[in-house]
Every structure is written in C-alpha cells, then in structure tokens.
Short mmCIF file of C-alpha atoms in Angstrom, two decimals:
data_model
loop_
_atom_site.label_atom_id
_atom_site.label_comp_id
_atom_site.label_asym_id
_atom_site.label_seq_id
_atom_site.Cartn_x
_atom_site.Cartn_y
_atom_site.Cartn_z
CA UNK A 13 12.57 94.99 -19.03
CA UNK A 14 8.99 94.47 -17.35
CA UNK A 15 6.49 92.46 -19.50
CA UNK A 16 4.51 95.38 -20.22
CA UNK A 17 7.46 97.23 -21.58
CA UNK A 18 8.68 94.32 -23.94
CA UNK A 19 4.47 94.64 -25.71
CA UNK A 20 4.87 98.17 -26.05
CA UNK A 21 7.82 98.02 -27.83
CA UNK A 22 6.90 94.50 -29.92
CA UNK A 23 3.62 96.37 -30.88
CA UNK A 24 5.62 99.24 -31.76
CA UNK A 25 6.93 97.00 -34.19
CA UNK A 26 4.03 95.56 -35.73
CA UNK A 27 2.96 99.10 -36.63
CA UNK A 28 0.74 100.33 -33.94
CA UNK A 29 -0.26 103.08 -34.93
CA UNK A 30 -1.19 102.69 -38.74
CA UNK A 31 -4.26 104.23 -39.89
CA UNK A 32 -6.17 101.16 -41.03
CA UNK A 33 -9.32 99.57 -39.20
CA UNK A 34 -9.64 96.35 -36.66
CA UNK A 35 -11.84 93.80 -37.46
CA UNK A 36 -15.89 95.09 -38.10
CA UNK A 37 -17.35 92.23 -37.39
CA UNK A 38 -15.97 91.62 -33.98
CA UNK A 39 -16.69 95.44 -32.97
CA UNK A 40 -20.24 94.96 -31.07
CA UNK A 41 -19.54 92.55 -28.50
CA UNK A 42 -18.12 93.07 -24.88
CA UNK A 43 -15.03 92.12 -23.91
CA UNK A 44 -14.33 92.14 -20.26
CA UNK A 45 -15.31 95.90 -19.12
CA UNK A 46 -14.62 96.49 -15.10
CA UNK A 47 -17.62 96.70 -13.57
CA UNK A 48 -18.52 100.23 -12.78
CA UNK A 49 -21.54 102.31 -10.84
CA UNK A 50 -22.81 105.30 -9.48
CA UNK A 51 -19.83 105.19 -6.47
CA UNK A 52 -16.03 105.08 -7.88
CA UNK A 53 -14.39 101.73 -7.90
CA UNK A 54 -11.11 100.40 -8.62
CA UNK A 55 -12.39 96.40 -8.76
CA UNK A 56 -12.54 94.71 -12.31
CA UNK A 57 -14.95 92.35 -12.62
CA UNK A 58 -13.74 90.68 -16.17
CA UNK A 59 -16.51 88.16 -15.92
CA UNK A 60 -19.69 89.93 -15.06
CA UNK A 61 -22.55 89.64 -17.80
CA UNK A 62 -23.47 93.39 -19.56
CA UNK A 63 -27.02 93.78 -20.59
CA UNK A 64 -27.72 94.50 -24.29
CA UNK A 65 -27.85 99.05 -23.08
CA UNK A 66 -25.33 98.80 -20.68
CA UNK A 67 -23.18 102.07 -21.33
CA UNK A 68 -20.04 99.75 -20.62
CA UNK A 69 -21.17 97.79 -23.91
CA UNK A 70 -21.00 101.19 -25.96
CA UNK A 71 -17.57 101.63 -24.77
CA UNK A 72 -16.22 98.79 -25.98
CA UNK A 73 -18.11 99.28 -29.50
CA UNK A 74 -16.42 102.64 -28.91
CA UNK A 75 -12.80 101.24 -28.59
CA UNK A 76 -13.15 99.00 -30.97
CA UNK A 77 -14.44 101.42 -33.55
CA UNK A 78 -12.90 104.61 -32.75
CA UNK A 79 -9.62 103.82 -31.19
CA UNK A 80 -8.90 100.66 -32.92
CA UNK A 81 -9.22 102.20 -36.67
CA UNK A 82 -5.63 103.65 -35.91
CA UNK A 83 -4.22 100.10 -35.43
CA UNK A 84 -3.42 97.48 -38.32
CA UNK A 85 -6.09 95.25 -38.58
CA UNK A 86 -5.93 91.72 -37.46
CA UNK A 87 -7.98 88.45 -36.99
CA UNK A 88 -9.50 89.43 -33.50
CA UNK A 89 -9.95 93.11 -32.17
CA UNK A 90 -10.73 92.12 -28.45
CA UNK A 91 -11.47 95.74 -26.41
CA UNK A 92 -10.34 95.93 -22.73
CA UNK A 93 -11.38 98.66 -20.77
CA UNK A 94 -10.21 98.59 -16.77
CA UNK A 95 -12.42 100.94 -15.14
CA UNK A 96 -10.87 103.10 -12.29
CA UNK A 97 -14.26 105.15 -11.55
CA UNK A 98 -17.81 105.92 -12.93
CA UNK A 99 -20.52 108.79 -12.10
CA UNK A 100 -23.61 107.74 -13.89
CA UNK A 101 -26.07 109.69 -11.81
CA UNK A 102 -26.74 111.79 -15.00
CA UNK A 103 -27.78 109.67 -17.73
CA UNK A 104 -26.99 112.64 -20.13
CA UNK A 105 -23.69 112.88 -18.99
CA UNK A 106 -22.33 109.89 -17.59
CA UNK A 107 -18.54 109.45 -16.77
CA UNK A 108 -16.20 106.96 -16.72
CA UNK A 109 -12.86 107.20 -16.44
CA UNK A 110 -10.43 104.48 -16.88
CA UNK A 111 -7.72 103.09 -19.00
CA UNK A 112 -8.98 101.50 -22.35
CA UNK A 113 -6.58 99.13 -24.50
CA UNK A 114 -7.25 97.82 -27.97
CA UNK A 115 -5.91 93.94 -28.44
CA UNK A 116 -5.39 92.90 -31.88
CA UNK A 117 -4.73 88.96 -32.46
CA UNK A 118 -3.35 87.16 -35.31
CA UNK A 119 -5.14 83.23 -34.60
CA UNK A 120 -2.68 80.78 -34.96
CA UNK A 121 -3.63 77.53 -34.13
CA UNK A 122 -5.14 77.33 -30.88
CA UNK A 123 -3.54 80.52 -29.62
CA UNK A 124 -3.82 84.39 -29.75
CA UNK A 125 -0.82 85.98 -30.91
CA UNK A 126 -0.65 90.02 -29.99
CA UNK A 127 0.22 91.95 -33.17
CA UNK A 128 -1.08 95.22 -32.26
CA UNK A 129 -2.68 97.56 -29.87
CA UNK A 130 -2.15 100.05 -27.17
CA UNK A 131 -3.43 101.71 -23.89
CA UNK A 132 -5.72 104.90 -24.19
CA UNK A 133 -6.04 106.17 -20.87
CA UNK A 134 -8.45 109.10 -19.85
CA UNK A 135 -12.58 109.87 -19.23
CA UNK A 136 -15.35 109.09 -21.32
CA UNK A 137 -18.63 110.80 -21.28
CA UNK A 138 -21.60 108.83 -22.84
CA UNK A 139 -24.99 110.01 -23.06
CA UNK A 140 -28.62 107.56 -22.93
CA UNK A 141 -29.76 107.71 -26.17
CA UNK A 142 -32.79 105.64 -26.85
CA UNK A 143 -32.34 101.90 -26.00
CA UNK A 144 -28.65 101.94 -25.72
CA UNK A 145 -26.16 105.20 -24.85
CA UNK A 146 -23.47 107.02 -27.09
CA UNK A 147 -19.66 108.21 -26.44
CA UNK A 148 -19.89 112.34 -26.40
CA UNK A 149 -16.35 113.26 -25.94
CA UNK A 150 -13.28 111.49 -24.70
CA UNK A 151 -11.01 113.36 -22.56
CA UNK A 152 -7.23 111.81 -23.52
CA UNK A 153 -4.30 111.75 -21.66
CA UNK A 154 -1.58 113.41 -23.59
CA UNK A 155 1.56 111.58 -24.78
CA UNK A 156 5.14 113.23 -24.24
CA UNK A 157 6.21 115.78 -21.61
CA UNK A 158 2.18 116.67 -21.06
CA UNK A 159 1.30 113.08 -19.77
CA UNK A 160 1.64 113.31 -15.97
CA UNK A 161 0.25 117.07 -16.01
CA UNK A 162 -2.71 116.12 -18.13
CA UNK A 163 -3.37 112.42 -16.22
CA UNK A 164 -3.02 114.45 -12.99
CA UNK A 165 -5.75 116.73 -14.67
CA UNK A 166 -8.09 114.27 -16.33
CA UNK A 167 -8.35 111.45 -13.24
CA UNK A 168 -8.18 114.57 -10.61
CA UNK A 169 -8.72 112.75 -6.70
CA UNK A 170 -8.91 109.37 -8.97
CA UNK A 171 -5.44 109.54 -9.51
CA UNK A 172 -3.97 108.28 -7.34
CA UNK A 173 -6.25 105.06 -7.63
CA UNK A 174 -5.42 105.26 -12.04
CA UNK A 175 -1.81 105.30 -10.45
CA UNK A 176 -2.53 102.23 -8.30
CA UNK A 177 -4.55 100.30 -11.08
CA UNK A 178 -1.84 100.91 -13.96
CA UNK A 179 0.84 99.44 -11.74
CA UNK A 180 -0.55 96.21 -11.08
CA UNK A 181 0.47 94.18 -13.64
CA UNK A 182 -0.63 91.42 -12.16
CA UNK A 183 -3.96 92.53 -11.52
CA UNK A 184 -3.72 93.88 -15.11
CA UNK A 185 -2.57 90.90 -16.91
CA UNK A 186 -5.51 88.75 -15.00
CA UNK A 187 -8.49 90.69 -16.30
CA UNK A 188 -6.69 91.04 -19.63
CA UNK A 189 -6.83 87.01 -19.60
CA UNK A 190 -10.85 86.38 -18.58
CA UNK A 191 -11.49 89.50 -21.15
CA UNK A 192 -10.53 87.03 -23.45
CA UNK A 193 -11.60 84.36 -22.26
CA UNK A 194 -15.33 85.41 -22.51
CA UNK A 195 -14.10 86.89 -25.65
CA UNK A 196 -13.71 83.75 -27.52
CA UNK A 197 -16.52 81.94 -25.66
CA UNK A 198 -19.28 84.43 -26.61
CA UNK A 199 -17.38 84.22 -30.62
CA UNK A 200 -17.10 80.95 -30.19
CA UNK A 201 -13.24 81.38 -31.33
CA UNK A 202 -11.66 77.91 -31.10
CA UNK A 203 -8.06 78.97 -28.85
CA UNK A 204 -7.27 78.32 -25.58
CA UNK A 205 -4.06 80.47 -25.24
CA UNK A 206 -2.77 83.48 -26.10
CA UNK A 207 0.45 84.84 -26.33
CA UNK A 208 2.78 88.37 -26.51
CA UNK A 209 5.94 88.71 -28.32
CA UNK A 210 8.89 86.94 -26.43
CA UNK A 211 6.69 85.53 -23.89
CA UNK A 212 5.27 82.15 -23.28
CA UNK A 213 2.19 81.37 -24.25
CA UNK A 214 -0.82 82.21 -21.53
CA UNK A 215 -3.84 79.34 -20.61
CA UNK A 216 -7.57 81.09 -20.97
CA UNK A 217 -9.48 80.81 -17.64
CA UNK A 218 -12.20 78.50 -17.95
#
C-alpha cells in the first residue's frame, strides 16, 4: 500500500469525518498555499510570503473553517491547499482550482502526529470584498462512481495537469512538509517533526 493510501485509511480511523470543529484559533493564518496568478500553474511555492488580502489567505481561513468543521478537532488544524490553476482577472469572480486538504495534529512532544483530515479537491470562486476577498461557491468533486466524471468536469483542460499534480507524491509530500514548517514558525509551535500513522517520523525544513 502507497503512503497516501495507508493516511487515508488511518484517518479513516480516527473519525474523519465527524461533525465537530478544528481548532478556532489556528483558523486565520496561512499555511503553505501554491502560489497562483492570472496564467494557470501547476508550481507550489510552499514558502512564498501572502500579504494580509491575498485571496490565497481567505482560502485557507476557508478550509480551515468550512471544510475542517467536519473533522474531529485536534491541537493544530494546519490548511494545505496545492494549487493546479487560478484566473483572477475578475476580482468579482476569481477562480482557483486545486486540491485543498485539512491536517489535523495531535502535538506530542516535539512532533506532529496526523489524527485527522482529508483531500477536498475541486474550484473555488472568491470575490474582493473590501480589504480582503470571500469564498462564493465551491465547486466539489463528487465521491463514489461520479468522481472521475465530475473531476473531468470541474478541472476541464486542467485536468490533466490535477491528474499530474495528485500523482506526485513526492512533490505532494514536500510542500505538505514546508506548509508546516512555516506553519509552526509563524505559531511559534515548538516541533520539529511530524509524523502519519505507521510511518516514521518526518524532519521540518528549516
């Protein structure tokens, strides 16, 4: 079984999908967004600084808030969105579309242990909204039978670069560990590792 396939089924476990809220008072600080613009892009950029409006900042807030209420709550709610392509040529309808994950940490010790979250793939819109922006709608990819059909939808000629993005675990499991580490840093969270069910224990990036 593939990393990725032994968290989904330890954060099956730890109840992923109950209906009780992460963390509030680690909901209004970025994680590590992908950098986006006006052009698509498939490059995640875990470490670049967001200004206080960025739209990117009100997704996380968004993920943390809205997504991550279905989750048990935790210690640490860390969002992690991995951008596969933004339009924000409309500031009253800007688009991202990407794959957005809710982390939730139990702190033990110096380390991050995973005890619950999950991947939320699909498009946001957001909307400027006086000094900052605000999450209109979120287009979903379905679960089941109606998940290929309605990704295929959704992502449209960004498919095949969602398709490209999701498989790189690697790539995946990189950004996943500078999210964190500028996570902690900006929370000033004393770990330095973190660490999924029946794995070893992961080193933050400086």
């Amino acid at each position: 079984m593939t990393k990725i396939g032994v968290i989904a089924t330890a954060l099956i476990a730890c109840g992923i999908m109950a209906l009780t809220a992460c963390q509030g008072k680690n909901s209004t600080t970025s994680a590590s967004t992908s950098a986006a613009s006006s052009k698509d892009t498939t490059t995640a950029n875990a470490n670049s600084k967001q200004q206080p409006d960025s739209y990117l900042k009100a997704i996380d807030k968004y993920i943390v808030e809205e997504i991550g209420k279905n989750y048990d709550k935790s210690d640490v709610c860390i969002p992690q969105a991995m951008i596969v392509a933004a339009d924000d040529k409309d500031d009253q309808d800007i688009k991202v579309w990407g794959d957005f994950w809710v982390f939730n940490y139990k702190i033990a010790g110096d380390t991050l242990k995973t005890a619950s979250g999950g991947s939320h793939p699909g498009l946001i819109h957001l909307k400027k909204s006086g000094n900052g922006y605000e999450i209109t709608s979120f287009e979903r990819v379905a679960d089941g039978s109606d998940n290929l059909p309605s990704a295929k939808k959704i992502f449209g000629d960004k498919f095949d670069a969602f398709q490209k993005m999701n498989s790189n675990e690697k790539g995946r499991e990189k950004h996943r560990a500078q999210g964190i580490a500028t996570y902690v840093k900006e929370h000033n969270i004393k770990v330095t590792m973190y660490q999924d069910y029946g794995w070893p224990a992961v080193k933050l990036p400086e």
